PDB file of C-alpha atoms in Angstrom:
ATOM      1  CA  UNK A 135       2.183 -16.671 -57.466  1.00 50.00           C
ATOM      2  CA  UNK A 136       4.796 -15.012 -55.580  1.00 52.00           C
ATOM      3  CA  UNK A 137       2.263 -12.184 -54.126  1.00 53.00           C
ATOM      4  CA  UNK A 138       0.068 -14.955 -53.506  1.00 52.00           C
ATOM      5  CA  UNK A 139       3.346 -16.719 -51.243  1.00 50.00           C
ATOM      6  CA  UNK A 140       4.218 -13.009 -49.326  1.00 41.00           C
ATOM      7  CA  UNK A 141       0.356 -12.677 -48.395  1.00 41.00           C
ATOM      8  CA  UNK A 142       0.044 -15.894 -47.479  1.00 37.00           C
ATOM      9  CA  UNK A 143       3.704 -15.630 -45.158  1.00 39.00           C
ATOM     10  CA  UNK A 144       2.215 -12.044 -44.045  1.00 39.00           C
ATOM     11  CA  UNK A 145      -1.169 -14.041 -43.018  1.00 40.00           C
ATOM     12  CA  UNK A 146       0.701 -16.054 -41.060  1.00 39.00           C
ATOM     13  CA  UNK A 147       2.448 -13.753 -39.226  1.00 36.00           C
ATOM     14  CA  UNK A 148      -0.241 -11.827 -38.015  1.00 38.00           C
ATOM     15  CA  UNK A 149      -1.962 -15.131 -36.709  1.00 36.00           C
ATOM     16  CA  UNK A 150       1.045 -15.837 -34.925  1.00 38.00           C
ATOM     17  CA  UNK A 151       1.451 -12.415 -33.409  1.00 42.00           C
ATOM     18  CA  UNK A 152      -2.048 -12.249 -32.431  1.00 44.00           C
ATOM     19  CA  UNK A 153      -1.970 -15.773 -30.552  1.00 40.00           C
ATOM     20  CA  UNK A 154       1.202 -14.542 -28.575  1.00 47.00           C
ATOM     21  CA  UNK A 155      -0.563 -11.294 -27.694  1.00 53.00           C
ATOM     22  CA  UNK A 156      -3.532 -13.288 -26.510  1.00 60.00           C
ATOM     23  CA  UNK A 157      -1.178 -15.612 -24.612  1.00 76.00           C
ATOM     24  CA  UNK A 158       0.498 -12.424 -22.745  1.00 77.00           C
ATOM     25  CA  UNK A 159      -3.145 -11.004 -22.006  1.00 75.00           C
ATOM     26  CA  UNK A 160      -4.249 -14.184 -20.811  1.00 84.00           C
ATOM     27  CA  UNK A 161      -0.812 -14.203 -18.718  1.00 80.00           C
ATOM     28  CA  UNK A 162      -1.850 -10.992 -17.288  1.00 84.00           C
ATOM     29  CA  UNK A 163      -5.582 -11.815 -16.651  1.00 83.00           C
ATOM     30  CA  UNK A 164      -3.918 -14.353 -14.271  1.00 86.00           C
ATOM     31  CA  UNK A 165      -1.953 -11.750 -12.655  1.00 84.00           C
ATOM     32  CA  UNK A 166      -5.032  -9.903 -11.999  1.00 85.00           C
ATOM     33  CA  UNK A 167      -7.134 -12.830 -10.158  1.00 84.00           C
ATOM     34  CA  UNK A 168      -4.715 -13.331  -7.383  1.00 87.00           C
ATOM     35  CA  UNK A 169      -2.968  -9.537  -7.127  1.00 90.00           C
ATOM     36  CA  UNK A 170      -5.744  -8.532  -4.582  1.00 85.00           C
ATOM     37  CA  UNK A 171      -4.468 -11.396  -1.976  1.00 86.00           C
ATOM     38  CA  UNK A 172      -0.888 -12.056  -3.260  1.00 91.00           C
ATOM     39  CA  UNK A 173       0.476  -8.546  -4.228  1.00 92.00           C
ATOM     40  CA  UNK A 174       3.963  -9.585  -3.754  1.00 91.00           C
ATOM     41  CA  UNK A 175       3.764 -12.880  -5.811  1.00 93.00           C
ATOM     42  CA  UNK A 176       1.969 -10.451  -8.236  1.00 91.00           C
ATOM     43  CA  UNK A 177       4.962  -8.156  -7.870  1.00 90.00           C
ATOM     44  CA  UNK A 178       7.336 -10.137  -8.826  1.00 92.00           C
ATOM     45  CA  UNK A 179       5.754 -12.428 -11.723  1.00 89.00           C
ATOM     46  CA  UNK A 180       5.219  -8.599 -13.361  1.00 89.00           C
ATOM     47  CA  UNK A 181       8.987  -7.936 -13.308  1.00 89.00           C
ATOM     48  CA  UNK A 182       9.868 -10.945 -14.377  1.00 86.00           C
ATOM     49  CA  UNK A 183       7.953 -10.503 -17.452  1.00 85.00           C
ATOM     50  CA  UNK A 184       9.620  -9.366 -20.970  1.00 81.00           C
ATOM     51  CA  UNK A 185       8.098  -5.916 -21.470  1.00 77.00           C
ATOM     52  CA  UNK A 186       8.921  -5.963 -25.639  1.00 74.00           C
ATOM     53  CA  UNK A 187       6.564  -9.084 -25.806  1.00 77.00           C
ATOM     54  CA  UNK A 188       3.616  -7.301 -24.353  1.00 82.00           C
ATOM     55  CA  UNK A 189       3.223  -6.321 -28.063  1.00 77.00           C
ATOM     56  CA  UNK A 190      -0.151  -4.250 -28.254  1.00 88.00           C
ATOM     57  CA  UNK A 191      -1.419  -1.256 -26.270  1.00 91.00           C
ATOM     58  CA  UNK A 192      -4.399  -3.436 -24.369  1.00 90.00           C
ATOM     59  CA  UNK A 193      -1.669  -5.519 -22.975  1.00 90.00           C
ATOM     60  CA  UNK A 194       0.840  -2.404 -22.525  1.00 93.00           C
ATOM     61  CA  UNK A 195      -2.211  -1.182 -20.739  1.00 91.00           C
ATOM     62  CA  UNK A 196      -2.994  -3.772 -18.431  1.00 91.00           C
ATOM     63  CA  UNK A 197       0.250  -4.345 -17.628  1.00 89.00           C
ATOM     64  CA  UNK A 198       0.576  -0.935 -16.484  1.00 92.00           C
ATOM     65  CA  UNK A 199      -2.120  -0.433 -14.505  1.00 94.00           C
ATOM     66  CA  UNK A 200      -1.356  -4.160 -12.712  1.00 92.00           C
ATOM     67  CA  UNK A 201       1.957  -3.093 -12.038  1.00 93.00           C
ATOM     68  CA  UNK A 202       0.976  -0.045 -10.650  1.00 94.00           C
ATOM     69  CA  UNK A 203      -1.678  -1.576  -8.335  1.00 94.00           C
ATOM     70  CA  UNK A 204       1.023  -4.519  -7.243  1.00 93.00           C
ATOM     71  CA  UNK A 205       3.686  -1.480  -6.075  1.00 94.00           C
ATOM     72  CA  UNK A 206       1.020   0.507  -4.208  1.00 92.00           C
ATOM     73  CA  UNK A 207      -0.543  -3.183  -2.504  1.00 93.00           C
ATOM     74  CA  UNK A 208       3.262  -4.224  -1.708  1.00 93.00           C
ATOM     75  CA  UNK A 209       3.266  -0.422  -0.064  1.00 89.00           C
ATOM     76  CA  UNK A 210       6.309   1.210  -2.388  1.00 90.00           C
ATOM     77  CA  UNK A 211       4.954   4.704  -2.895  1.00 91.00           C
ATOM     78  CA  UNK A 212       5.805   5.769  -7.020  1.00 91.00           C
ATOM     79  CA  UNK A 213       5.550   9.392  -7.425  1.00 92.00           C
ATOM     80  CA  UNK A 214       6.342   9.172 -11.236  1.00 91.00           C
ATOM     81  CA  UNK A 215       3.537   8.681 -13.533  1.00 90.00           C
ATOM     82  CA  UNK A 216       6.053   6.798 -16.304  1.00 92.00           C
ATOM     83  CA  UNK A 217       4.627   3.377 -15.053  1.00 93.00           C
ATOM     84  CA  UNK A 218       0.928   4.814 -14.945  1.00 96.00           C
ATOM     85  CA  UNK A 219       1.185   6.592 -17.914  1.00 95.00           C
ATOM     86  CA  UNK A 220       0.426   3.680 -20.554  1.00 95.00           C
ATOM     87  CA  UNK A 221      -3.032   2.995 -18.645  1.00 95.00           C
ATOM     88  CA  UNK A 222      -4.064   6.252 -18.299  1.00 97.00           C
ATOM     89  CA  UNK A 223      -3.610   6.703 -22.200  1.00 96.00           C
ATOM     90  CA  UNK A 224      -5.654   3.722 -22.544  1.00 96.00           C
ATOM     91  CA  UNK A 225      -8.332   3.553 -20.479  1.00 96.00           C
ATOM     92  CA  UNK A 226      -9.385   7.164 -21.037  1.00 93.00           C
ATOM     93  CA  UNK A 227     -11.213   5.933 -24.137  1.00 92.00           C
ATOM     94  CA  UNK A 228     -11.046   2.150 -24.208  1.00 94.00           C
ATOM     95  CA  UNK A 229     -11.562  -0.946 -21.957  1.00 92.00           C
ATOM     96  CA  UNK A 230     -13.958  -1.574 -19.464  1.00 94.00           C
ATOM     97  CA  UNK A 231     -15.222   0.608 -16.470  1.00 96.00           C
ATOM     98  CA  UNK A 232     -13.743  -0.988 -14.211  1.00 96.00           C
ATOM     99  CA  UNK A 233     -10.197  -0.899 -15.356  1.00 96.00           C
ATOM    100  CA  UNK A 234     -10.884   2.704 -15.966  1.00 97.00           C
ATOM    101  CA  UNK A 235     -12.086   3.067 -12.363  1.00 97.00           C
ATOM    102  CA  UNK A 236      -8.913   1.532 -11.066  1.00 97.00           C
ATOM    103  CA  UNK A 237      -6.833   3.174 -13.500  1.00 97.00           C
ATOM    104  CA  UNK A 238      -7.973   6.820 -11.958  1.00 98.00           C
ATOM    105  CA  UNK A 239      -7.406   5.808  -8.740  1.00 98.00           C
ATOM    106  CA  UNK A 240      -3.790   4.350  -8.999  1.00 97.00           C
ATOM    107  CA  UNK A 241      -3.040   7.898 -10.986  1.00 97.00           C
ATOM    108  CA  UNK A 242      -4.327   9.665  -8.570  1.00 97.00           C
ATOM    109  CA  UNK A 243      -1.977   7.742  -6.129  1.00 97.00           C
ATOM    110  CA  UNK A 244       0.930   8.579  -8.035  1.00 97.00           C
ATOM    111  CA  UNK A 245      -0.417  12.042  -8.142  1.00 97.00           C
ATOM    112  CA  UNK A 246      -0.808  12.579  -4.312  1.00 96.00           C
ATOM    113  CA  UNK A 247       2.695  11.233  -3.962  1.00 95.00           C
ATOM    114  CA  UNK A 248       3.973  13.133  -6.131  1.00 95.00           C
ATOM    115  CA  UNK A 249       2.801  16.160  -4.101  1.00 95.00           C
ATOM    116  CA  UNK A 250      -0.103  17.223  -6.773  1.00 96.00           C
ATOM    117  CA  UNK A 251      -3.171  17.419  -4.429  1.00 95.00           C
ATOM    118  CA  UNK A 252      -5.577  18.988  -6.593  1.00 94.00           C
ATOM    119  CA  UNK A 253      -4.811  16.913  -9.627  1.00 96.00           C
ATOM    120  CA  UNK A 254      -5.104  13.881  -6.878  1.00 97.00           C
ATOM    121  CA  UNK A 255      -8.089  14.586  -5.790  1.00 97.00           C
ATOM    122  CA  UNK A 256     -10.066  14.775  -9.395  1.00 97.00           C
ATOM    123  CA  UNK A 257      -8.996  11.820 -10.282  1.00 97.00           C
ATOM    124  CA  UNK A 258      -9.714   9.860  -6.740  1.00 98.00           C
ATOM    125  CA  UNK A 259     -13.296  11.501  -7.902  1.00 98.00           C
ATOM    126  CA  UNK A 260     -13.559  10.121 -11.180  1.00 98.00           C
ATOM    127  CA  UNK A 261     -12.354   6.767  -9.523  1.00 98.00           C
ATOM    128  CA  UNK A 262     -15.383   6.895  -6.854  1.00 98.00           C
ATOM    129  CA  UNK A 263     -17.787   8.088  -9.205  1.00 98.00           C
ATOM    130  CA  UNK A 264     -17.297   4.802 -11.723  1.00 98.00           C
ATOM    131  CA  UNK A 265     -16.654   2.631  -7.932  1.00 98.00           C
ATOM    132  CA  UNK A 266     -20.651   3.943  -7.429  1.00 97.00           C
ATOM    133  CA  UNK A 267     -21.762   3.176 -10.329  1.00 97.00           C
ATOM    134  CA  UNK A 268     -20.590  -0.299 -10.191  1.00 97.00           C
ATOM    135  CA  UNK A 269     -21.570  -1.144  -7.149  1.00 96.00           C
ATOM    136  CA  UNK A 270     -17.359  -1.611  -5.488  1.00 97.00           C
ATOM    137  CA  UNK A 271     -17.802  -0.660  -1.822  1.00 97.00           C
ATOM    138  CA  UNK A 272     -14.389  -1.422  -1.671  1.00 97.00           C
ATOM    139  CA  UNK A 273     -12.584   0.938  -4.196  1.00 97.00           C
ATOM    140  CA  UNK A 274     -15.578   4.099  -3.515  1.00 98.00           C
ATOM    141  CA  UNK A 275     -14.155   3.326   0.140  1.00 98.00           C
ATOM    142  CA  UNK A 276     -10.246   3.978  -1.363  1.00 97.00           C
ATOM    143  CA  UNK A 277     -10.763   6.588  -3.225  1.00 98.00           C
ATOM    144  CA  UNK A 278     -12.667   8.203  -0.858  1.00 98.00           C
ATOM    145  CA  UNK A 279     -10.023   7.935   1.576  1.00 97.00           C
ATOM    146  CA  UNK A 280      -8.167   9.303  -0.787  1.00 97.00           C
ATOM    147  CA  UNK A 281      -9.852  12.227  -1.198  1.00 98.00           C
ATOM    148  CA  UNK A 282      -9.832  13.117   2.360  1.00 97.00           C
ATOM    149  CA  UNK A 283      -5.863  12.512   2.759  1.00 96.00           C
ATOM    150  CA  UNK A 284      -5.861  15.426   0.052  1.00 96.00           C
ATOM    151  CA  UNK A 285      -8.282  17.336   1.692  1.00 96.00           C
ATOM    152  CA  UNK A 286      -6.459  17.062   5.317  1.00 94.00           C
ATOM    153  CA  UNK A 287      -3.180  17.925   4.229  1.00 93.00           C
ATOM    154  CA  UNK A 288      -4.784  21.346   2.825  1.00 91.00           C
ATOM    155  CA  UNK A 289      -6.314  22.028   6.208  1.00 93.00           C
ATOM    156  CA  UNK A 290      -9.589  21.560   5.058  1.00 95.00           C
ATOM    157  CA  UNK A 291     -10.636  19.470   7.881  1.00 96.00           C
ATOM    158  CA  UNK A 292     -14.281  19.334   6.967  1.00 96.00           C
ATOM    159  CA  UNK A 293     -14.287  18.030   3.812  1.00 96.00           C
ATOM    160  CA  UNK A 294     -11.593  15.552   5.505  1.00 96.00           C
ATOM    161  CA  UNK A 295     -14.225  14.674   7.393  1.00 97.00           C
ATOM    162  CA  UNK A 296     -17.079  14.102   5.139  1.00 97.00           C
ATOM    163  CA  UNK A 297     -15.063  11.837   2.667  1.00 98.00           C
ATOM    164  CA  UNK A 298     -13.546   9.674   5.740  1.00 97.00           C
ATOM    165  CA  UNK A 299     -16.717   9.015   7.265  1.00 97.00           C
ATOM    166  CA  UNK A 300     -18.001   8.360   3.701  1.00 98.00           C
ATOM    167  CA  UNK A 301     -14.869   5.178   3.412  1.00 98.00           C
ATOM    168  CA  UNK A 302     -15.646   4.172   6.944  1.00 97.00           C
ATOM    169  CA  UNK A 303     -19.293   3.416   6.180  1.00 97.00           C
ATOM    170  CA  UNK A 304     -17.643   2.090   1.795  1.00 97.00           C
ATOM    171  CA  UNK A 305     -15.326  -0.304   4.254  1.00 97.00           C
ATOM    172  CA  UNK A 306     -18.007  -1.268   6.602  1.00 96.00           C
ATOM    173  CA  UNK A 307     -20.511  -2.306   3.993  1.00 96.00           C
ATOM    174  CA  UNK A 308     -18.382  -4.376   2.100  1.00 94.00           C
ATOM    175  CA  UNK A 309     -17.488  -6.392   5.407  1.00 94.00           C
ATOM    176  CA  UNK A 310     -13.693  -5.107   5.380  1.00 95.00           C
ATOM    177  CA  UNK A 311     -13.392  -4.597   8.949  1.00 95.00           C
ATOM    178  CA  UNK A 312      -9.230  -3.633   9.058  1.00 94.00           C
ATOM    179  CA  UNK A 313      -9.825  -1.007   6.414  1.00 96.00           C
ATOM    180  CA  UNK A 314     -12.773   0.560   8.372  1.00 97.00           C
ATOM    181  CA  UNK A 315     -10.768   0.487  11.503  1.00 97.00           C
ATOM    182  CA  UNK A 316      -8.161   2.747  10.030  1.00 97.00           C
ATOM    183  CA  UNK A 317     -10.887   4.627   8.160  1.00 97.00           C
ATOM    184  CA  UNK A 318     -12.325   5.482  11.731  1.00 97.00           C
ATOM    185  CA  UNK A 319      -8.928   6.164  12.969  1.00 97.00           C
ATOM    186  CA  UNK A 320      -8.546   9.025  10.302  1.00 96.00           C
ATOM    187  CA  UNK A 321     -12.010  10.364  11.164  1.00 97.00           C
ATOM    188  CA  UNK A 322     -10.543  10.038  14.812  1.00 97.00           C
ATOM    189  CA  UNK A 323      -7.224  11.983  13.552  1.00 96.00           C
ATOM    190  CA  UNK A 324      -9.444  14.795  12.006  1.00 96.00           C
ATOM    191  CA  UNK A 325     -11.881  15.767  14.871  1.00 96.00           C
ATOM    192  CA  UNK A 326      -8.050  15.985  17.318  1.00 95.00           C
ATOM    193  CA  UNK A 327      -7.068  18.363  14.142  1.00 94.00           C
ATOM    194  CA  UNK A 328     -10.352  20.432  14.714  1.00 95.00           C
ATOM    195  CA  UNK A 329      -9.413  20.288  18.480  1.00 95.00           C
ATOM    196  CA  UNK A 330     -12.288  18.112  19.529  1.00 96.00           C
ATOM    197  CA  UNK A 331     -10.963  16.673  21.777  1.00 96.00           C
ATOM    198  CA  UNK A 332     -13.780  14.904  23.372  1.00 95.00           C
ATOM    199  CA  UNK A 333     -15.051  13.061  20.276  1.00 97.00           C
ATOM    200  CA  UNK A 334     -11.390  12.435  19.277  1.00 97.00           C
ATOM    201  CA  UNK A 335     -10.998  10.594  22.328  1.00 96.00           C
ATOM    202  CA  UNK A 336     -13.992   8.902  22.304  1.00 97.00           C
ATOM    203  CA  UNK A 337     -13.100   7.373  18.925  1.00 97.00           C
ATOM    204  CA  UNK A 338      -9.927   6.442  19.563  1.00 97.00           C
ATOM    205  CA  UNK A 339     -11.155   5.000  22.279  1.00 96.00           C
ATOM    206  CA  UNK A 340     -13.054   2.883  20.352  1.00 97.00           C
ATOM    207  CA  UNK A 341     -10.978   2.422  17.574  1.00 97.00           C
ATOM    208  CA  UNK A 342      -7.953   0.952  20.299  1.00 97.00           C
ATOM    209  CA  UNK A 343     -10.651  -1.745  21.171  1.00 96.00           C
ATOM    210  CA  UNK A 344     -11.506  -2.949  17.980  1.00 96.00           C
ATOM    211  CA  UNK A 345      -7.481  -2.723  16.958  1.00 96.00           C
ATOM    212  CA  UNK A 346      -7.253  -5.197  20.120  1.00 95.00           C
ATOM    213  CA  UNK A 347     -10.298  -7.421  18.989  1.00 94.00           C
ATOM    214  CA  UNK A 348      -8.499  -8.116  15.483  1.00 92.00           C
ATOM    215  CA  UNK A 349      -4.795  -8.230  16.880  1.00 93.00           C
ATOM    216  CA  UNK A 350      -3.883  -5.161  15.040  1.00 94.00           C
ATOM    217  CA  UNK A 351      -0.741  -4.575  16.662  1.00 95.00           C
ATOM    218  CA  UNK A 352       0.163  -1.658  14.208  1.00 95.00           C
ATOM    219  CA  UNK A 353      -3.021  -0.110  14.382  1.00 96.00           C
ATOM    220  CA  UNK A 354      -2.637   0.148  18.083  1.00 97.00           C
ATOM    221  CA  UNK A 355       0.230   2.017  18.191  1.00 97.00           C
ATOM    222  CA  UNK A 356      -0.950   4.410  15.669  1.00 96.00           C
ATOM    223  CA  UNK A 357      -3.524   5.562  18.115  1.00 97.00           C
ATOM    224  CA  UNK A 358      -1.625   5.734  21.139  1.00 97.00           C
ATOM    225  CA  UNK A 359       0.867   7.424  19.497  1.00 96.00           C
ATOM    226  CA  UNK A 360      -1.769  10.074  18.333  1.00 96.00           C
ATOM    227  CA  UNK A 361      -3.359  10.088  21.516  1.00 97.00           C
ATOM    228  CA  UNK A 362       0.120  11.055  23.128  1.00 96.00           C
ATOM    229  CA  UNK A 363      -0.326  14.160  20.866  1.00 94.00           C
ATOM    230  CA  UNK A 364      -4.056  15.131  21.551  1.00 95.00           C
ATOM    231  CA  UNK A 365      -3.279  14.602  25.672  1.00 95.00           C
ATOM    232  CA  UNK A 366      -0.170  17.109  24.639  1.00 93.00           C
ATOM    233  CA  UNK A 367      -2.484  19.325  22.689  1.00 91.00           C
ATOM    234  CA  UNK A 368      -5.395  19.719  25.157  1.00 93.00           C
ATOM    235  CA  UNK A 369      -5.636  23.425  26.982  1.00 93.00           C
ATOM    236  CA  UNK A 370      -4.021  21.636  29.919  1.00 94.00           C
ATOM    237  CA  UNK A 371      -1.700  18.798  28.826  1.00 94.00           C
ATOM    238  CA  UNK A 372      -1.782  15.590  30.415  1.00 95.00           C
ATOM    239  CA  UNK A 373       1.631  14.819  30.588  1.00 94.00           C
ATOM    240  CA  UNK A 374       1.248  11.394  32.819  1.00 95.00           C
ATOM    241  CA  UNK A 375      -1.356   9.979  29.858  1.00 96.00           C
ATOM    242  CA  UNK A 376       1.198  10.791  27.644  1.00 95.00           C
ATOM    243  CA  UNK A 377       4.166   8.772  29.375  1.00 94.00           C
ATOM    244  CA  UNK A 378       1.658   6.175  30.054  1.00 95.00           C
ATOM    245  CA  UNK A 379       0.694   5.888  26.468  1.00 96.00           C
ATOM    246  CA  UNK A 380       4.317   5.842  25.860  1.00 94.00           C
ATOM    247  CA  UNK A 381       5.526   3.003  28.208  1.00 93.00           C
ATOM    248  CA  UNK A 382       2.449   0.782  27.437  1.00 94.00           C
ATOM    249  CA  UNK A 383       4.079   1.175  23.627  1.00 95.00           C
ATOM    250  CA  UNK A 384       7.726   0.064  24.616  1.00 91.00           C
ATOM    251  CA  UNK A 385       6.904  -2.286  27.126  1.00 92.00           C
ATOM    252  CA  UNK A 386       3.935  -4.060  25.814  1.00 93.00           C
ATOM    253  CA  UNK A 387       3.878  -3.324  22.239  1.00 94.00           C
ATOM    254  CA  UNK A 388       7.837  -3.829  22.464  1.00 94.00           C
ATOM    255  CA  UNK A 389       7.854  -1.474  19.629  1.00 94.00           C
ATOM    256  CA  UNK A 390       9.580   1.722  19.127  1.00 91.00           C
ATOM    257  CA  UNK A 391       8.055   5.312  19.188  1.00 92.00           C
ATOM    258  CA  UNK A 392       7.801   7.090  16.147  1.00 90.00           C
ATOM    259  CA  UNK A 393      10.316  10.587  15.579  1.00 86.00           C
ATOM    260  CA  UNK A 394       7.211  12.593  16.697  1.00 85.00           C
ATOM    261  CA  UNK A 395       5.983  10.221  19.343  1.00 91.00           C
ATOM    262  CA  UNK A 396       9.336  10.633  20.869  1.00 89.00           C
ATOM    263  CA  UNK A 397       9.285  14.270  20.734  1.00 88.00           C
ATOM    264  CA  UNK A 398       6.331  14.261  23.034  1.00 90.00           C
ATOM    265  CA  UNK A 399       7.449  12.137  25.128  1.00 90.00           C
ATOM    266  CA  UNK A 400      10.425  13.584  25.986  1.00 87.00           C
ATOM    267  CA  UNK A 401       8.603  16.836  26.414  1.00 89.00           C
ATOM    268  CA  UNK A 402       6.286  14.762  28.886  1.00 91.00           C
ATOM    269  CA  UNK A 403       9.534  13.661  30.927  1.00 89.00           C
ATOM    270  CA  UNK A 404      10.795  17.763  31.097  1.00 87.00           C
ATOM    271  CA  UNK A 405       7.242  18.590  32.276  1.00 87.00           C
ATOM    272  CA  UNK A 406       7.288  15.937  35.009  1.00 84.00           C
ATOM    273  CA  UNK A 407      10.521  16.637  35.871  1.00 82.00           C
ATOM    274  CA  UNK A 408      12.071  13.786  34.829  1.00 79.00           C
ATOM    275  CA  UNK A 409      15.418  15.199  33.822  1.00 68.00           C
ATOM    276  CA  UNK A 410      17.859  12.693  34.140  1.00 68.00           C
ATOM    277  CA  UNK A 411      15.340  10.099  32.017  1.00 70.00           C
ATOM    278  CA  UNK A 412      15.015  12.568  29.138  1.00 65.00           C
ATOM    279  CA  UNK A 413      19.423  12.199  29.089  1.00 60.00           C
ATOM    280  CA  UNK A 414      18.902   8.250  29.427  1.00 61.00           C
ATOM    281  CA  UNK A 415      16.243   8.051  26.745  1.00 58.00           C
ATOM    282  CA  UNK A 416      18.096  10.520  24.569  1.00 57.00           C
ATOM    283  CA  UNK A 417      21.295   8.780  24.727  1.00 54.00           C
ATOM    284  CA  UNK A 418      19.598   5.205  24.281  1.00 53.00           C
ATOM    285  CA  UNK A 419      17.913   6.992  20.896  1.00 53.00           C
ATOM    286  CA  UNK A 420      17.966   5.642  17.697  1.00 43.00           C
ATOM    287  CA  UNK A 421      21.290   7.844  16.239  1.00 38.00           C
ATOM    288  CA  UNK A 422      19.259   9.529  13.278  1.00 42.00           C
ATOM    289  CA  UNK A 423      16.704  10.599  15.803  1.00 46.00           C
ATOM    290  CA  UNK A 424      18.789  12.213  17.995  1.00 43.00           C
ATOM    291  CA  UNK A 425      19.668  16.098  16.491  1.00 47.00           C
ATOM    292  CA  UNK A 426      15.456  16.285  16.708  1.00 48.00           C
ATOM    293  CA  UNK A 427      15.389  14.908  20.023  1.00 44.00           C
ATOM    294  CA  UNK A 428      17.734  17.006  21.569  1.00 44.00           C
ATOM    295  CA  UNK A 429      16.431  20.135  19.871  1.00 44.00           C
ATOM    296  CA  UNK A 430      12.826  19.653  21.483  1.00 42.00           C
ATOM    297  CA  UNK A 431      15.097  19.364  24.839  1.00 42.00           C
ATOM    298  CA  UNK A 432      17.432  22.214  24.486  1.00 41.00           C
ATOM    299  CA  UNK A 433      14.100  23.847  23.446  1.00 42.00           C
ATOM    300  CA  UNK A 434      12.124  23.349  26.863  1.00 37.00           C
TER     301      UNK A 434
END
């Protein structure tokens, strides 16, 4: 009777533990409908949660990987896989393809920020390769960005190339016009790194007009910014475009150039002549920027 009573308590235990597991996984699956739109509400309902009540690998799993996915949407760049590292356990062997295809790419996130390019870029593979599969325009289109960050910061501009143009047209077909606007602007980035300058320009060109369709005040910077480097860059700098580019930033953007940005355009004001405005700016310069500023000056 008695081993009859402890079987039946141990019965009931394991119900109980397995309805609070399905609760948490449930609590989770809601996580997952809204993180795409509402990272940050994501965010924080994720750290609010107890972590010892997850209570199984699946939900140590999913947890992980939404996590993960909430940091990187709310833009805080993790270079340690310790938060990863539960979903990429998991998902490995178990799960769906889909959480496996997001799974690869997040690693591979923490991987590229964590300075581990080639590791980065297999796994941004194995994340596009299950994105085609399924059908998600949308992730093929990240990790194929992906792949060509890697590629670009290893100077291999062509295969840069090839995997940008291949997000653009990921971004494009799945109607997400912002993300193929930057997409563009990358494939815009490259061909000024391969010192075409004439496509370059064309594209950023274009690019700057669709940034001003969709009010994407950010975006427009970004390529004025880099077009203050390619008119730098070209076999006979255009110093004016580049102080042009510049003011049109301050003064209409009313936004503040970038470390680099300022570099050039301080180099732009020496070339023109402009002595006294390269001491104005300089002084007027964000303190932390200044040591770099007045390097490039002392420099020229």
């Amino acid at each position: 009777m008695k081993s009859i009573r402890l079987l039946a308590l141990a019965f009931f235990v394991a119900v109980v533990a397995s309805c609070m597991h399905m609760d948490v996984y449930r609590g989770l699956c809601d996580v997952e409908s809204y993180i795409g739109d509402r990272p940050d509400s994501a965010l924080a309902v994720l750290q609010a949660m107890d972590r010892s009540s997850l209570g199984s690998e699946k939900n140590e799993a999913l947890f992980s990987l939404l996590y993960s996915k909430a940091l990187d949407k709310c833009y805080v760049d993790v270079a340690s896989d310790s938060i990863i590292a539960p979903a990429h356990a998991y998902y490995q062997d178990n799960g769906s393809d889909e959480h496996q295809m997001q799974m690869w790419y997040y690693y591979g996130r923490t991987q590229f920020n964590a300075g581990e390019h080639a590791s980065a870029a297999i796994s941004y593979m194995k994340s596009a390769e299950l994105a085609e599969d399924l059908g998600d325009d949308f992730m093929a289109g990240l990790a194929y960005r992906g792949l060509g960050e890697t590629y670009i910061l290893n100077f291999n501009y062509v295969e840069s190339l090839r995997y940008m143009d291949m997000a653009y047209e990921c971004f494009r077909k799945e109607g997400r016009q912002l993300h193929a606007n930057y997409a563009l602007f990358a494939v815009a980035n490259t061909y000024m790194l391969m010192s075409d300058y004439e496509t370059a320009d064309s594209l950023y060109n274009l690019v700057y007009e669709l940034a001003l369709e969709h009010d994407a005040v950010a975006l427009q910077k970004l390529v004025l910014e880099d077009m203050m480097y390619m008119y730098s860059s070209i076999p006979v700098p255009d110093y004016d475009e580049v102080l042009t580019c510049a003011a049109y930033i301050r003064d209409s953007l009313n936004m503040d150039l970038s470390v680099s940005a300022q570099e050039a355009y301080s180099i732009a004001l020496v070339n023109r002549g402009k002595f006294h405005e390269v001491d104005t700016y300089r002084n007027g310069a964000i303190i932390g920027n200044v040591d770099t500023l007045l390097s490039y000056y002392n420099n020229y």
